[in-house]
Coordinates of C-alpha atoms in Angstrom, one line a residue:
M1 CA 19.1 191.5 90.7
K2 CA 18.7 191.7 94.6
V3 CA 19.1 188.5 96.1
Y4 CA 18.5 187.6 99.9
E5 CA 20.7 184.9 101.0
I6 CA 19.2 182.3 103.3
K7 CA 22.1 180.9 104.9
A8 CA 20.4 179.5 107.9
V9 CA 16.8 178.8 109.0
G10 CA 16.8 182.0 111.4
D11 CA 17.6 184.3 108.2
Y12 CA 14.3 183.7 106.5
L13 CA 12.5 183.8 110.2
K14 CA 13.9 187.2 110.8
L15 CA 13.1 188.3 107.2
R16 CA 9.4 187.2 108.2
N17 CA 9.8 189.0 111.6
Q18 CA 9.2 185.5 113.3
E19 CA 11.0 184.4 116.5
V20 CA 13.7 181.9 116.0
L21 CA 12.8 178.8 118.5
H22 CA 15.4 176.4 116.8
P23 CA 18.7 177.1 115.1
L24 CA 17.9 174.3 112.5
V25 CA 14.3 174.3 111.7
G26 CA 11.4 176.5 111.7
V27 CA 7.6 177.0 110.9
V28 CA 5.9 180.2 109.8
N29 CA 2.1 180.7 109.7
F30 CA 1.7 183.7 107.4
Q31 CA -1.3 184.5 109.4
D32 CA 0.9 185.6 112.4
V33 CA 3.2 187.3 110.0
D34 CA 3.2 191.2 110.6
E35 CA 5.5 192.7 107.7
D36 CA 7.1 196.0 108.6
G37 CA 10.5 197.5 107.8
K38 CA 12.9 195.4 105.6
T39 CA 10.6 192.8 104.1
I40 CA 10.8 190.1 101.7
K41 CA 9.4 192.6 99.0
D42 CA 12.9 194.4 99.1
F43 CA 14.6 191.5 97.2
N44 CA 13.9 190.0 93.5
A45 CA 14.9 186.5 94.8
L46 CA 15.8 184.2 97.6
R47 CA 18.7 181.8 97.6
F48 CA 18.3 179.1 100.0
N49 CA 21.0 177.0 101.9
C50 CA 18.3 174.7 103.6
Y51 CA 15.4 172.8 102.7
A52 CA 12.0 174.6 102.4
I53 CA 8.1 173.7 101.7
F54 CA 5.8 176.4 101.0
L55 CA 2.2 175.6 101.5
K56 CA 0.5 178.5 99.4
D57 CA -3.0 179.7 99.8
A58 CA -3.1 182.9 98.1
T59 CA -2.5 183.9 94.5
G60 CA -0.8 187.3 93.5
C61 CA 2.9 186.5 94.2
K62 CA 4.3 184.7 91.3
L63 CA 7.7 182.6 91.8
K64 CA 9.9 182.5 88.8
Y65 CA 12.2 179.1 87.9
G66 CA 14.3 179.2 84.8
G67 CA 13.0 182.6 83.8
K68 CA 9.0 181.6 83.6
P69 CA 6.5 182.9 86.3
Y70 CA 4.3 180.5 87.9
D71 CA 1.1 180.9 89.9
Y72 CA -0.7 178.7 92.4
D73 CA -4.2 177.6 93.6
E74 CA -5.0 177.4 97.2
G75 CA -3.4 174.4 98.9
T76 CA -0.3 173.9 96.8
L77 CA 3.0 172.5 98.1
V78 CA 6.3 174.0 96.5
F79 CA 9.7 172.2 97.4
V80 CA 12.8 173.8 97.4
G81 CA 16.3 172.3 98.1
P82 CA 19.7 173.9 99.2
D83 CA 21.5 176.0 96.9
Q84 CA 18.4 176.7 94.6
L85 CA 17.3 180.3 93.5
V86 CA 13.7 181.3 93.7
E87 CA 12.8 184.5 92.0
L88 CA 9.7 186.5 93.0
S89 CA 7.2 189.0 91.3
Y90 CA 4.0 190.4 92.4
D91 CA 0.7 191.4 90.7
D92 CA -0.6 193.1 93.8
P93 CA 1.8 195.6 95.7
N94 CA -0.3 195.1 98.9
Y95 CA -0.2 191.2 98.6
R96 CA 0.0 189.4 101.7
P97 CA 1.2 185.7 101.8
K98 CA -1.2 183.0 103.2
G99 CA -0.3 179.5 104.1
Y100 CA 2.6 178.0 105.9
A101 CA 6.3 177.6 105.5
L102 CA 8.5 174.6 106.8
L103 CA 12.5 175.3 106.6
F104 CA 15.0 172.9 108.2
H105 CA 18.8 172.7 107.6
P106 CA 20.5 169.5 106.7
D107 CA 22.5 169.3 110.1
L108 CA 19.1 168.7 111.6
F109 CA 19.1 164.9 110.5
L110 CA 22.8 164.4 110.4
G111 CA 22.9 160.5 112.0
T112 CA 19.1 160.0 111.4
E113 CA 17.1 157.7 109.2
L114 CA 15.9 160.8 107.4
G115 CA 19.4 161.7 106.8
R116 CA 20.0 158.9 105.0
K117 CA 17.0 159.1 102.9
I118 CA 16.5 162.7 102.2
H119 CA 18.3 162.4 98.7
H120 CA 15.5 160.2 97.6
Y121 CA 13.0 162.7 97.9
N122 CA 13.2 163.9 94.4
Y123 CA 10.6 166.7 94.4
F124 CA 13.0 169.0 96.1
S125 CA 14.6 169.4 92.7
Y126 CA 11.6 169.3 90.7
S127 CA 10.8 172.6 88.8
L128 CA 8.4 175.0 90.5
F129 CA 5.6 174.4 87.9
E130 CA 5.5 170.6 89.1
A131 CA 4.4 171.7 92.3
L132 CA 2.0 169.3 94.3
H133 CA -1.5 170.2 94.4
L134 CA -3.3 168.9 97.4
S135 CA -6.7 168.0 98.0
A136 CA -8.7 169.3 101.1
K137 CA -8.0 166.0 103.0
E138 CA -4.3 166.2 101.9
R139 CA -3.9 169.7 103.1
K140 CA -5.4 168.9 106.6
V141 CA -2.9 166.2 106.8
I142 CA -0.2 168.6 106.1
V143 CA -1.2 171.1 108.4
S144 CA -1.7 168.7 111.1
L145 CA 1.9 167.8 111.0
L146 CA 3.2 171.3 110.7
D147 CA 1.4 172.0 113.8
K148 CA 3.1 168.9 115.7
I149 CA 6.5 170.4 114.4
Q150 CA 5.2 173.7 115.7
F151 CA 4.4 172.2 119.0
E152 CA 7.6 170.8 119.7
L153 CA 9.3 173.9 118.8
D154 CA 7.3 175.6 121.6
Q155 CA 8.9 173.2 124.1
T156 CA 12.0 173.6 125.9
I157 CA 14.6 171.5 123.8
D158 CA 15.5 168.3 125.5
K159 CA 16.6 164.8 124.5
H160 CA 13.4 164.1 122.7
T161 CA 13.2 167.1 120.6
K162 CA 15.3 166.0 117.6
K163 CA 13.8 162.7 117.3
L164 CA 10.3 163.9 117.4
I165 CA 10.8 167.0 115.2
T166 CA 12.6 164.8 112.6
A167 CA 10.1 161.8 112.8
N168 CA 7.1 164.3 111.7
I169 CA 9.4 166.0 108.9
E170 CA 10.1 162.6 107.7
L171 CA 6.3 161.4 108.0
L172 CA 5.4 164.8 106.1
L173 CA 7.7 164.0 103.3
D174 CA 6.7 160.5 103.2
Y175 CA 3.0 161.6 102.6
C176 CA 3.9 164.1 100.0
V177 CA 5.6 160.9 98.1
R178 CA 1.9 159.3 98.3
F179 CA 0.2 162.5 97.4
Y180 CA 2.6 163.1 94.3
D181 CA 1.7 159.3 93.3
R182 CA -2.0 160.4 93.3
Q183 CA -1.1 163.5 91.2
F184 CA 0.5 161.3 88.7
L185 CA -2.4 159.2 88.5
T186 CA -5.0 161.9 88.2
R187 CA -3.0 163.6 85.4
E188 CA -2.8 160.3 83.5
K189 CA -4.0 161.7 80.2
E190 CA -1.6 164.8 80.4
N191 CA 1.1 162.2 81.2
N192 CA 0.4 159.9 78.2
S193 CA 0.7 162.9 76.0
F194 CA 4.4 163.5 77.4
L195 CA 5.1 160.1 76.8
E196 CA 3.9 160.2 73.3
N197 CA 6.0 163.1 72.7
F198 CA 8.8 161.5 74.1
D199 CA 8.8 158.5 71.9
V200 CA 8.5 161.0 69.0
L201 CA 11.7 162.8 70.3
L202 CA 13.4 159.7 70.7
K203 CA 12.8 158.6 67.2
E204 CA 13.7 162.1 65.9
Y205 CA 16.9 161.8 67.9
F206 CA 18.0 158.5 66.2
T207 CA 17.1 159.5 62.6
S208 CA 19.3 163.0 62.9
D209 CA 23.0 163.5 63.3
R210 CA 22.2 164.3 67.1
P211 CA 23.9 160.9 68.1
Q212 CA 27.1 161.9 66.4
K213 CA 27.0 165.2 68.2
Y214 CA 26.0 164.6 71.3
G215 CA 26.4 160.9 72.1
T216 CA 23.6 158.2 73.2
P217 CA 20.2 160.0 74.2
S218 CA 20.4 161.2 77.8
V219 CA 17.6 161.7 80.3
A220 CA 18.7 165.2 80.8
Y221 CA 18.4 165.9 76.9
F222 CA 14.8 164.8 76.7
A223 CA 13.7 166.4 80.1
D224 CA 14.7 169.7 78.6
Q225 CA 13.0 169.3 75.4
L226 CA 9.7 168.7 77.3
H227 CA 10.5 171.3 79.7
L228 CA 10.6 169.1 82.8
S229 CA 13.0 168.7 85.7
S230 CA 15.3 165.5 85.2
N231 CA 13.8 164.2 88.4
Y232 CA 10.1 164.9 87.9
F233 CA 10.6 163.6 84.1
G234 CA 12.4 160.5 85.6
D235 CA 9.5 159.9 88.0
L236 CA 6.7 160.3 85.4
I237 CA 8.2 157.9 83.1
K238 CA 8.9 155.3 86.1
K239 CA 5.1 155.9 87.0
E240 CA 3.8 155.4 83.5
T241 CA 6.1 152.6 82.1
G242 CA 7.4 150.8 85.2
H243 CA 11.2 151.5 83.8
S244 CA 13.4 154.2 84.7
A245 CA 13.9 157.0 82.3
Q246 CA 17.2 155.5 81.5
E247 CA 16.0 152.2 81.0
Y248 CA 13.2 152.9 78.8
I249 CA 15.8 155.1 76.6
Q250 CA 18.0 152.0 76.6
N251 CA 15.3 149.8 75.5
K252 CA 14.4 152.1 72.5
L253 CA 18.2 152.4 71.6
I254 CA 18.3 148.4 71.5
E255 CA 15.1 148.5 69.4
E256 CA 16.7 150.7 67.0
A257 CA 20.1 148.9 67.2
K258 CA 18.5 145.5 66.3
E259 CA 16.9 147.1 63.0
R260 CA 20.4 148.3 61.7
V261 CA 22.1 145.3 62.7
F262 CA 20.3 143.7 59.9
D263 CA 21.7 145.9 57.3
P264 CA 24.7 143.7 56.0
T265 CA 26.3 147.1 54.4
K266 CA 27.0 148.4 58.0
T267 CA 29.8 147.2 60.2
V268 CA 28.9 146.9 64.1
S269 CA 31.4 150.0 64.5
E270 CA 29.5 152.1 62.1
I271 CA 26.2 151.3 63.8
A272 CA 27.6 152.0 67.1
H273 CA 29.0 155.2 65.8
E274 CA 25.4 156.2 64.3
L275 CA 23.7 155.3 67.7
G276 CA 26.2 157.7 69.5
F277 CA 28.5 155.4 71.3
K278 CA 32.1 156.8 71.3
Y279 CA 33.5 153.3 71.7
P280 CA 32.1 150.3 69.7
Q281 CA 32.9 147.9 72.7
H282 CA 30.4 149.8 74.7
F283 CA 27.8 149.3 72.4
T284 CA 28.8 145.5 71.8
R285 CA 28.6 145.3 75.7
L286 CA 25.1 146.8 76.2
F287 CA 23.6 145.1 73.2
K288 CA 24.8 141.6 74.6
Q289 CA 23.3 142.7 77.9
R290 CA 19.8 143.3 76.6
V291 CA 19.7 140.9 73.8
G292 CA 21.9 137.8 75.1
H293 CA 23.7 137.9 72.0
S294 CA 26.5 140.2 70.5
P295 CA 25.6 142.4 67.4
S296 CA 27.6 140.3 65.2
E297 CA 26.0 136.9 66.6
F298 CA 22.5 138.3 66.5
R299 CA 22.9 139.1 62.8
S300 CA 24.3 135.8 61.9
L301 CA 21.5 134.1 64.0
N302 CA 18.7 136.0 62.0

Protein backbone atom coordinates (compact mmCIF):
# COMPACT_ATOMS: atom_id res chain seq x y z
CA MET A 1 0.00 0.00 0.00
CA LYS A 2 1.33 3.42 -0.98
CA VAL A 3 0.50 5.85 1.85
CA TYR A 4 0.82 9.62 1.64
CA GLU A 5 1.75 11.03 5.05
CA ILE A 6 0.04 14.32 5.81
CA LYS A 7 2.24 15.56 8.64
CA ALA A 8 1.16 19.18 8.21
CA VAL A 9 -1.79 20.99 6.66
CA GLY A 10 0.49 22.20 3.88
CA ASP A 11 1.25 18.62 2.79
CA TYR A 12 -2.36 18.11 1.73
CA LEU A 13 -2.67 21.55 0.13
CA LYS A 14 0.47 20.95 -1.93
CA LEU A 15 -0.87 17.56 -3.01
CA ARG A 16 -3.95 19.41 -4.28
CA ASN A 17 -1.79 22.14 -5.89
CA GLN A 18 -3.18 24.78 -3.53
CA GLU A 19 -1.34 27.74 -2.03
CA VAL A 20 -0.49 27.44 1.67
CA LEU A 21 -1.84 30.64 3.25
CA HIS A 22 -1.47 29.54 6.88
CA PRO A 23 0.75 26.75 8.26
CA LEU A 24 -1.94 25.40 10.61
CA VAL A 25 -5.21 25.67 8.68
CA GLY A 26 -6.38 25.46 5.09
CA VAL A 27 -9.57 25.29 3.03
CA VAL A 28 -9.78 23.58 -0.35
CA ASN A 29 -12.61 24.30 -2.78
CA PHE A 30 -12.28 21.39 -5.19
CA GLN A 31 -13.77 23.52 -7.95
CA ASP A 32 -10.43 25.37 -7.93
CA VAL A 33 -8.26 22.24 -7.96
CA ASP A 34 -6.32 21.59 -11.14
CA GLU A 35 -4.59 18.25 -10.66
CA ASP A 36 -1.45 17.74 -12.67
CA GLY A 37 1.83 15.93 -12.05
CA LYS A 38 1.83 13.90 -8.83
CA THR A 39 -1.75 13.74 -7.58
CA ILE A 40 -3.67 12.07 -4.80
CA LYS A 41 -4.53 9.25 -7.24
CA ASP A 42 -0.89 8.13 -7.07
CA PHE A 43 -1.58 6.87 -3.54
CA ASN A 44 -3.77 4.15 -2.03
CA ALA A 45 -4.25 5.85 1.32
CA LEU A 46 -3.76 9.04 3.33
CA ARG A 47 -2.54 9.17 6.91
CA PHE A 48 -3.47 12.38 8.70
CA ASN A 49 -1.54 14.08 11.48
CA CYS A 50 -4.19 16.78 11.74
CA TYR A 51 -7.96 17.20 11.74
CA ALA A 52 -9.76 17.07 8.39
CA ILE A 53 -13.38 17.61 7.38
CA PHE A 54 -14.50 16.75 3.85
CA LEU A 55 -17.74 17.98 2.31
CA LYS A 56 -18.23 15.47 -0.50
CA ASP A 57 -20.43 16.51 -3.39
CA ALA A 58 -19.49 13.81 -5.89
CA THR A 59 -19.73 10.03 -6.06
CA GLY A 60 -17.11 7.84 -7.68
CA CYS A 61 -14.38 7.97 -5.04
CA LYS A 62 -14.77 5.40 -2.31
CA LEU A 63 -13.13 5.82 1.07
CA LYS A 64 -12.20 2.66 2.93
CA TYR A 65 -12.30 2.14 6.66
CA GLY A 66 -11.48 -1.22 8.24
CA GLY A 67 -11.23 -2.77 4.79
CA LYS A 68 -14.78 -1.76 3.81
CA PRO A 69 -15.49 0.76 1.00
CA TYR A 70 -18.06 3.51 1.45
CA ASP A 71 -19.51 5.94 -1.06
CA TYR A 72 -21.51 9.07 -0.27
CA ASP A 73 -24.37 11.14 -1.58
CA GLU A 74 -24.11 14.83 -2.37
CA GLY A 75 -23.71 16.90 0.79
CA THR A 76 -21.99 14.40 3.07
CA LEU A 77 -19.53 15.45 5.78
CA VAL A 78 -16.71 13.06 6.62
CA PHE A 79 -14.57 13.70 9.71
CA VAL A 80 -11.00 12.49 10.15
CA GLY A 81 -8.94 12.86 13.33
CA PRO A 82 -5.18 12.79 13.85
CA ASP A 83 -3.42 9.44 13.29
CA GLN A 84 -6.25 8.04 11.16
CA LEU A 85 -5.59 6.16 7.94
CA VAL A 86 -8.06 6.56 5.09
CA GLU A 87 -7.82 4.24 2.08
CA LEU A 88 -8.91 5.42 -1.37
CA SER A 89 -10.30 3.71 -4.44
CA TYR A 90 -11.88 5.05 -7.63
CA ASP A 91 -14.75 3.74 -9.78
CA ASP A 92 -13.93 6.28 -12.50
CA PRO A 93 -10.28 6.82 -13.51
CA ASN A 94 -11.26 10.36 -14.60
CA TYR A 95 -12.96 11.12 -11.28
CA ARG A 96 -12.72 14.72 -10.13
CA PRO A 97 -13.68 15.61 -6.56
CA LYS A 98 -16.44 18.12 -5.82
CA GLY A 99 -16.99 19.89 -2.55
CA TYR A 100 -14.64 21.25 0.09
CA ALA A 101 -11.99 20.21 2.56
CA LEU A 102 -11.06 21.92 5.82
CA LEU A 103 -7.84 20.89 7.53
CA PHE A 104 -6.50 22.25 10.80
CA HIS A 105 -3.60 21.23 13.02
CA PRO A 106 -4.06 20.76 16.80
CA ASP A 107 -1.43 23.47 17.37
CA LEU A 108 -3.86 26.02 15.92
CA PHE A 109 -6.03 26.07 19.04
CA LEU A 110 -3.48 25.60 21.80
CA GLY A 111 -4.54 27.75 24.75
CA THR A 112 -8.02 28.41 23.31
CA GLU A 113 -11.50 27.31 24.36
CA LEU A 114 -11.60 25.07 21.29
CA GLY A 115 -8.41 23.39 22.46
CA ARG A 116 -10.12 22.51 25.74
CA LYS A 117 -13.22 21.04 24.09
CA ILE A 118 -11.92 19.49 20.84
CA HIS A 119 -11.92 15.97 22.32
CA HIS A 120 -15.65 16.27 23.04
CA TYR A 121 -16.43 16.21 19.31
CA ASN A 122 -16.76 12.43 19.18
CA TYR A 123 -17.50 12.33 15.46
CA PHE A 124 -13.78 12.68 14.65
CA SER A 125 -13.44 9.06 15.75
CA TYR A 126 -16.63 7.77 14.11
CA SER A 127 -16.24 5.25 11.33
CA LEU A 128 -16.48 6.59 7.80
CA PHE A 129 -19.86 4.95 7.20
CA GLU A 130 -21.20 6.94 10.15
CA ALA A 131 -20.76 10.15 8.15
CA LEU A 132 -23.08 13.15 8.51
CA HIS A 133 -25.61 13.55 5.71
CA LEU A 134 -26.58 17.21 5.37
CA SER A 135 -29.86 18.73 4.26
CA ALA A 136 -29.66 21.54 1.70
CA LYS A 137 -30.08 24.17 4.43
CA GLU A 138 -27.44 22.53 6.63
CA ARG A 139 -25.02 22.43 3.72
CA LYS A 140 -25.46 26.20 3.22
CA VAL A 141 -24.53 26.80 6.87
CA ILE A 142 -21.35 24.72 6.54
CA VAL A 143 -20.31 26.36 3.27
CA SER A 144 -20.90 29.85 4.71
CA LEU A 145 -18.56 29.07 7.62
CA LEU A 146 -15.93 27.65 5.27
CA ASP A 147 -16.19 30.89 3.29
CA LYS A 148 -15.61 32.93 6.46
CA ILE A 149 -12.53 30.86 7.32
CA GLN A 150 -11.24 31.31 3.77
CA PHE A 151 -11.86 35.07 4.02
CA GLU A 152 -9.62 35.22 7.08
CA LEU A 153 -6.94 33.14 5.37
CA ASP A 154 -6.92 35.62 2.47
CA GLN A 155 -6.14 38.50 4.85
CA THR A 156 -2.72 39.43 6.18
CA ILE A 157 -2.15 37.52 9.43
CA ASP A 158 -2.60 39.83 12.42
CA LYS A 159 -3.51 39.59 16.12
CA HIS A 160 -7.16 38.84 15.26
CA THR A 161 -6.51 36.00 12.80
CA LYS A 162 -6.22 33.08 15.23
CA LYS A 163 -9.25 34.14 17.29
CA LEU A 164 -11.52 34.60 14.27
CA ILE A 165 -10.45 31.40 12.53
CA THR A 166 -10.76 29.23 15.65
CA ALA A 167 -14.13 30.84 16.49
CA ASN A 168 -15.50 29.93 13.06
CA ILE A 169 -14.10 26.38 13.26
CA GLU A 170 -15.65 25.98 16.70
CA LEU A 171 -18.99 27.26 15.40
CA LEU A 172 -18.83 24.83 12.47
CA LEU A 173 -18.09 21.92 14.83
CA ASP A 174 -20.95 22.93 17.14
CA TYR A 175 -23.36 23.05 14.20
CA CYS A 176 -22.21 19.54 13.28
CA VAL A 177 -23.15 18.37 16.79
CA ARG A 178 -26.66 19.77 16.19
CA PHE A 179 -26.88 18.19 12.73
CA TYR A 180 -25.78 14.81 14.10
CA ASP A 181 -28.52 15.08 16.75
CA ARG A 182 -31.00 15.63 13.92
CA GLN A 183 -29.58 12.60 12.08
CA PHE A 184 -29.98 10.41 15.15
CA LEU A 185 -33.63 11.48 15.39
CA THR A 186 -34.44 10.97 11.71
CA ARG A 187 -32.96 7.48 11.87
CA GLU A 188 -35.00 6.51 14.92
CA LYS A 189 -36.38 3.32 13.37
CA GLU A 190 -32.91 2.14 12.36
CA ASN A 191 -31.53 3.12 15.78
CA ASN A 192 -34.27 1.18 17.57
CA SER A 193 -33.23 -1.86 15.59
CA PHE A 194 -29.64 -1.41 16.81
CA LEU A 195 -30.91 -1.10 20.39
CA GLU A 196 -32.97 -4.28 20.07
CA ASN A 197 -29.96 -6.12 18.67
CA PHE A 198 -27.83 -4.73 21.51
CA ASP A 199 -30.28 -6.12 24.09
CA VAL A 200 -30.21 -9.53 22.40
CA LEU A 201 -26.40 -9.52 22.35
CA LEU A 202 -26.29 -8.53 26.02
CA LYS A 203 -28.60 -11.40 26.98
CA GLU A 204 -26.54 -13.85 24.91
CA TYR A 205 -23.35 -12.57 26.53
CA PHE A 206 -24.61 -13.31 30.04
CA THR A 207 -25.93 -16.77 29.13
CA SER A 208 -22.63 -17.79 27.48
CA ASP A 209 -19.14 -18.39 28.82
CA ARG A 210 -17.93 -15.01 27.50
CA PRO A 211 -17.94 -13.31 30.93
CA GLN A 212 -15.48 -15.93 32.19
CA LYS A 213 -13.34 -15.52 29.05
CA TYR A 214 -13.47 -11.76 28.52
CA GLY A 215 -14.73 -10.30 31.80
CA THR A 216 -17.68 -7.96 32.31
CA PRO A 217 -19.22 -6.72 29.04
CA SER A 218 -17.56 -3.66 27.51
CA VAL A 219 -18.79 -0.90 25.20
CA ALA A 220 -16.04 -1.70 22.68
CA TYR A 221 -17.10 -5.36 22.46
CA PHE A 222 -20.73 -4.57 21.56
CA ALA A 223 -19.81 -1.70 19.25
CA ASP A 224 -17.64 -4.16 17.34
CA GLN A 225 -20.42 -6.76 17.27
CA LEU A 226 -22.80 -4.15 15.80
CA HIS A 227 -20.12 -2.89 13.35
CA LEU A 228 -20.09 0.61 14.83
CA SER A 229 -17.30 2.75 16.21
CA SER A 230 -17.27 2.95 20.02
CA ASN A 231 -17.97 6.68 20.05
CA TYR A 232 -20.85 6.52 17.55
CA PHE A 233 -22.31 3.55 19.42
CA GLY A 234 -22.02 5.40 22.73
CA ASP A 235 -23.64 8.55 21.33
CA LEU A 236 -26.45 6.51 19.75
CA ILE A 237 -27.24 4.74 23.04
CA LYS A 238 -27.14 8.08 24.90
CA LYS A 239 -29.61 9.66 22.46
CA GLU A 240 -31.97 6.66 22.54
CA THR A 241 -31.95 5.85 26.27
CA GLY A 242 -30.63 8.89 28.13
CA HIS A 243 -27.88 6.72 29.60
CA SER A 244 -24.29 6.27 28.51
CA ALA A 245 -23.54 2.90 26.92
CA GLN A 246 -21.54 1.92 30.01
CA GLU A 247 -24.43 2.84 32.32
CA TYR A 248 -26.86 0.90 30.11
CA ILE A 249 -24.63 -2.18 30.24
CA GLN A 250 -24.25 -1.90 34.01
CA ASN A 251 -28.03 -1.58 34.44
CA LYS A 252 -28.53 -4.80 32.48
CA LEU A 253 -25.74 -6.45 34.45
CA ILE A 254 -27.42 -5.54 37.74
CA GLU A 255 -30.77 -6.87 36.47
CA GLU A 256 -29.05 -10.14 35.67
CA ALA A 257 -27.25 -10.13 39.03
CA LYS A 258 -30.51 -9.63 40.95
CA GLU A 259 -31.98 -12.76 39.34
CA ARG A 260 -28.90 -14.84 40.15
CA VAL A 261 -28.67 -13.64 43.74
CA PHE A 262 -31.97 -15.40 44.41
CA ASP A 263 -30.35 -18.78 43.68
CA PRO A 264 -29.47 -20.07 47.17
CA THR A 265 -27.17 -22.73 45.76
CA LYS A 266 -24.66 -20.13 44.55
CA THR A 267 -22.34 -18.00 46.64
CA VAL A 268 -21.83 -14.30 45.91
CA SER A 269 -18.31 -15.12 44.73
CA GLU A 270 -19.63 -17.68 42.25
CA ILE A 271 -22.17 -15.19 40.88
CA ALA A 272 -19.47 -12.53 40.55
CA HIS A 273 -17.31 -14.98 38.59
CA GLU A 274 -20.22 -15.98 36.32
CA LEU A 275 -20.81 -12.30 35.48
CA GLY A 276 -17.18 -11.68 34.60
CA PHE A 277 -15.85 -9.96 37.71
CA LYS A 278 -12.25 -10.78 38.48
CA TYR A 279 -12.67 -9.88 42.14
CA PRO A 280 -15.93 -10.53 44.08
CA GLN A 281 -15.50 -7.31 46.08
CA HIS A 282 -15.79 -5.30 42.84
CA PHE A 283 -19.12 -6.98 42.14
CA THR A 284 -20.33 -6.36 45.69
CA ARG A 285 -19.31 -2.69 45.50
CA LEU A 286 -21.13 -2.08 42.20
CA PHE A 287 -24.22 -4.00 43.35
CA LYS A 288 -24.45 -1.95 46.55
CA GLN A 289 -23.97 1.31 44.64
CA ARG A 290 -26.82 0.47 42.27
CA VAL A 291 -29.23 -1.42 44.55
CA GLY A 292 -28.54 0.14 47.94
CA HIS A 293 -27.77 -3.23 49.54
CA SER A 294 -24.98 -5.76 49.20
CA PRO A 295 -25.85 -8.99 47.32
CA SER A 296 -26.07 -10.89 50.62
CA GLU A 297 -28.33 -8.26 52.18
CA PHE A 298 -30.51 -8.17 49.07
CA ARG A 299 -30.86 -11.96 49.18
CA SER A 300 -31.88 -11.98 52.85
CA LEU A 301 -34.30 -9.05 52.42
CA ASN A 302 -36.11 -10.82 49.60
